[in-house]
GROMACS .gro file of C-alpha atoms in nm:
model
  178
    1UNK     CA    1   9.328   8.970  12.931
    2UNK     CA    2   8.987   8.935  12.782
    3UNK     CA    3   8.791   9.250  12.689
    4UNK     CA    4   9.107   9.467  12.669
    5UNK     CA    5   9.230   9.629  12.329
    6UNK     CA    6   9.551   9.818  12.219
    7UNK     CA    7   9.526  10.170  12.140
    8UNK     CA    8   9.561  10.060  11.768
    9UNK     CA    9   9.250   9.839  11.802
   10UNK     CA   10   9.064  10.093  11.969
   11UNK     CA   11   9.130  10.360  11.719
   12UNK     CA   12   9.049  10.144  11.422
   13UNK     CA   13   8.714  10.078  11.578
   14UNK     CA   14   8.661  10.447  11.687
   15UNK     CA   15   8.745  10.605  11.357
   16UNK     CA   16   8.501  10.383  11.153
   17UNK     CA   17   8.193  10.491  11.350
   18UNK     CA   18   8.096  10.866  11.330
   19UNK     CA   19   7.892  10.850  11.660
   20UNK     CA   20   8.178  10.678  11.846
   21UNK     CA   21   8.433  10.920  11.710
   22UNK     CA   22   8.218  11.229  11.826
   23UNK     CA   23   8.177  11.065  12.175
   24UNK     CA   24   8.530  11.027  12.194
   25UNK     CA   25   8.615  11.384  12.088
   26UNK     CA   26   8.354  11.493  12.343
   27UNK     CA   27   8.552  11.285  12.613
   28UNK     CA   28   8.878  11.412  12.484
   29UNK     CA   29   8.761  11.776  12.513
   30UNK     CA   30   8.667  11.702  12.868
   31UNK     CA   31   8.987  11.534  12.948
   32UNK     CA   32   9.182  11.825  12.812
   33UNK     CA   33   8.988  12.069  13.004
   34UNK     CA   34   8.989  11.906  13.331
   35UNK     CA   35   9.359  11.809  13.300
   36UNK     CA   36   9.439  12.191  13.330
   37UNK     CA   37   9.250  12.223  13.659
   38UNK     CA   38   9.406  11.899  13.810
   39UNK     CA   39   9.760  11.994  13.708
   40UNK     CA   40   9.716  12.350  13.869
   41UNK     CA   41   9.571  12.175  14.179
   42UNK     CA   42   9.879  11.965  14.213
   43UNK     CA   43  10.105  12.269  14.171
   44UNK     CA   44   9.910  12.473  14.407
   45UNK     CA   45   9.892  12.202  14.671
   46UNK     CA   46  10.240  12.021  14.655
   47UNK     CA   47  10.481  12.271  14.463
   48UNK     CA   48  10.493  12.565  14.704
   49UNK     CA   49  10.868  12.619  14.703
   50UNK     CA   50  10.960  12.443  14.396
   51UNK     CA   51  11.021  12.702  14.124
   52UNK     CA   52  11.097  12.455  13.847
   53UNK     CA   53  10.799  12.248  13.921
   54UNK     CA   54  10.545  12.535  13.946
   55UNK     CA   55  10.689  12.669  13.636
   56UNK     CA   56  10.662  12.332  13.446
   57UNK     CA   57  10.317  12.253  13.575
   58UNK     CA   58  10.181  12.600  13.477
   59UNK     CA   59  10.322  12.543  13.117
   60UNK     CA   60  10.156  12.191  13.104
   61UNK     CA   61   9.834  12.312  13.220
   62UNK     CA   62   9.823  12.616  12.982
   63UNK     CA   63   9.905  12.365  12.699
   64UNK     CA   64   9.635  12.151  12.812
   65UNK     CA   65   9.374  12.413  12.791
   66UNK     CA   66   9.501  12.492  12.434
   67UNK     CA   67   9.439  12.117  12.347
   68UNK     CA   68   9.095  12.144  12.471
   69UNK     CA   69   9.042  12.464  12.240
   70UNK     CA   70   9.185  12.265  11.939
   71UNK     CA   71   8.956  11.968  12.012
   72UNK     CA   72   8.666  12.198  12.064
   73UNK     CA   73   8.731  12.338  11.700
   74UNK     CA   74   8.697  11.978  11.579
   75UNK     CA   75   8.364  11.941  11.759
   76UNK     CA   76   8.228  12.281  11.641
   77UNK     CA   77   8.315  12.174  11.279
   78UNK     CA   78   8.102  11.882  11.328
   79UNK     CA   79   7.827  12.082  11.471
   80UNK     CA   80   7.847  12.011  11.819
   81UNK     CA   81   7.939  12.279  12.114
   82UNK     CA   82   8.196  12.142  12.332
   83UNK     CA   83   8.110  12.138  12.699
   84UNK     CA   84   8.242  11.964  13.019
   85UNK     CA   85   7.976  11.747  13.131
   86UNK     CA   86   8.007  11.546  13.458
   87UNK     CA   87   8.073  11.192  13.379
   88UNK     CA   88   8.223  10.907  13.563
   89UNK     CA   89   8.600  10.913  13.538
   90UNK     CA   90   8.687  10.539  13.476
   91UNK     CA   91   9.072  10.597  13.477
   92UNK     CA   92   9.116  10.849  13.745
   93UNK     CA   93   8.991  10.689  14.072
   94UNK     CA   94   9.306  10.467  14.159
   95UNK     CA   95   9.555  10.705  14.029
   96UNK     CA   96   9.433  11.015  14.206
   97UNK     CA   97   9.397  10.809  14.522
   98UNK     CA   98   9.771  10.738  14.497
   99UNK     CA   99   9.877  11.111  14.505
  100UNK     CA  100  10.042  11.181  14.831
  101UNK     CA  101  10.309  11.453  14.729
  102UNK     CA  102  10.444  11.618  14.430
  103UNK     CA  103  10.649  11.334  14.316
  104UNK     CA  104  10.349  11.084  14.338
  105UNK     CA  105  10.139  11.346  14.166
  106UNK     CA  106  10.367  11.389  13.873
  107UNK     CA  107  10.416  10.992  13.855
  108UNK     CA  108  10.042  10.953  13.815
  109UNK     CA  109  10.062  11.264  13.550
  110UNK     CA  110  10.361  11.071  13.363
  111UNK     CA  111  10.164  10.742  13.364
  112UNK     CA  112   9.864  10.920  13.228
  113UNK     CA  113  10.048  11.111  12.976
  114UNK     CA  114  10.239  10.791  12.845
  115UNK     CA  115   9.895  10.626  12.803
  116UNK     CA  116   9.745  10.912  12.606
  117UNK     CA  117  10.040  10.931  12.408
  118UNK     CA  118   9.995  10.590  12.287
  119UNK     CA  119   9.647  10.687  12.147
  120UNK     CA  120   9.759  11.019  12.010
  121UNK     CA  121  10.073  10.857  11.808
  122UNK     CA  122   9.825  10.624  11.650
  123UNK     CA  123   9.579  10.891  11.548
  124UNK     CA  124   9.849  11.121  11.413
  125UNK     CA  125  10.008  10.859  11.212
  126UNK     CA  126   9.693  10.708  11.057
  127UNK     CA  127   9.641  10.811  10.689
  128UNK     CA  128   9.288  10.681  10.733
  129UNK     CA  129   9.193  10.924  11.011
  130UNK     CA  130   8.986  11.231  10.916
  131UNK     CA  131   9.253  11.490  10.821
  132UNK     CA  132   9.152  11.768  11.061
  133UNK     CA  133   9.156  11.517  11.328
  134UNK     CA  134   9.494  11.395  11.222
  135UNK     CA  135   9.599  11.751  11.191
  136UNK     CA  136   9.510  11.849  11.541
  137UNK     CA  137   9.668  11.544  11.702
  138UNK     CA  138   9.978  11.600  11.516
  139UNK     CA  139   9.993  11.956  11.679
  140UNK     CA  140   9.917  11.798  12.018
  141UNK     CA  141  10.179  11.521  11.992
  142UNK     CA  142  10.491  11.707  12.076
  143UNK     CA  143  10.339  11.885  12.364
  144UNK     CA  144  10.214  11.558  12.506
  145UNK     CA  145  10.569  11.414  12.475
  146UNK     CA  146  10.704  11.720  12.663
  147UNK     CA  147  10.434  11.679  12.942
  148UNK     CA  148  10.517  11.303  12.989
  149UNK     CA  149  10.891  11.381  12.999
  150UNK     CA  150  10.837  11.681  13.238
  151UNK     CA  151  10.620  11.467  13.467
  152UNK     CA  152  10.857  11.188  13.468
  153UNK     CA  153  11.126  11.402  13.553
  154UNK     CA  154  10.960  11.562  13.847
  155UNK     CA  155  10.832  11.236  13.963
  156UNK     CA  156  11.160  11.025  13.990
  157UNK     CA  157  11.188  10.636  13.963
  158UNK     CA  158  11.061  10.573  14.310
  159UNK     CA  159  10.746  10.752  14.275
  160UNK     CA  160  10.695  10.616  13.919
  161UNK     CA  161  10.716  10.255  14.055
  162UNK     CA  162  10.492  10.341  14.351
  163UNK     CA  163  10.214  10.446  14.155
  164UNK     CA  164  10.234  10.186  13.843
  165UNK     CA  165   9.974   9.963  14.002
  166UNK     CA  166   9.689  10.235  14.044
  167UNK     CA  167   9.774  10.332  13.666
  168UNK     CA  168   9.731   9.962  13.569
  169UNK     CA  169   9.400   9.959  13.762
  170UNK     CA  170   9.286  10.265  13.578
  171UNK     CA  171   9.403  10.140  13.232
  172UNK     CA  172   9.202   9.821  13.301
  173UNK     CA  173   8.901  10.019  13.375
  174UNK     CA  174   8.933  10.180  13.039
  175UNK     CA  175   8.979   9.835  12.886
  176UNK     CA  176   9.320   9.900  12.750
  177UNK     CA  177   9.595   9.642  12.727
  178UNK     CA  178   9.946   9.742  12.789
   0.00000   0.00000   0.00000
């Protein structure tokens, strides 16, 4: 597909340009901070009587807030104050529209986490990445792996398959190849 890149290609382009890296860190901060709210909304809307789901979603939301703090530290170290600015969410339009219940919401979360894991794994393993960036993403990596597994287990195979097309549309909007 023309115009798409792998996570490895994206990262090689991003880390070489300081302005691009800063813009991505700001986007990452916003993504982590807003993910917590989305996850809590999913919990509060669809996981009323499911104690396990409520507990897992609460833990994941808290960890996403922690990730926002860590990424915020990277931004502050570079002289920027992290803020959540309104910005078009290229990925989320189709996946959010696919959420009908707890399972579909968790499937959307699993797909999104899998996609983010691709980028985080590339960054965490890159010896040419700025050391502080690599260190933060090494800390985030095991928690994001947990998030993807937890979402996947709460979703089930049927919901994962039912939301796959919406995820692929969101991924295409980001210009990422599978």
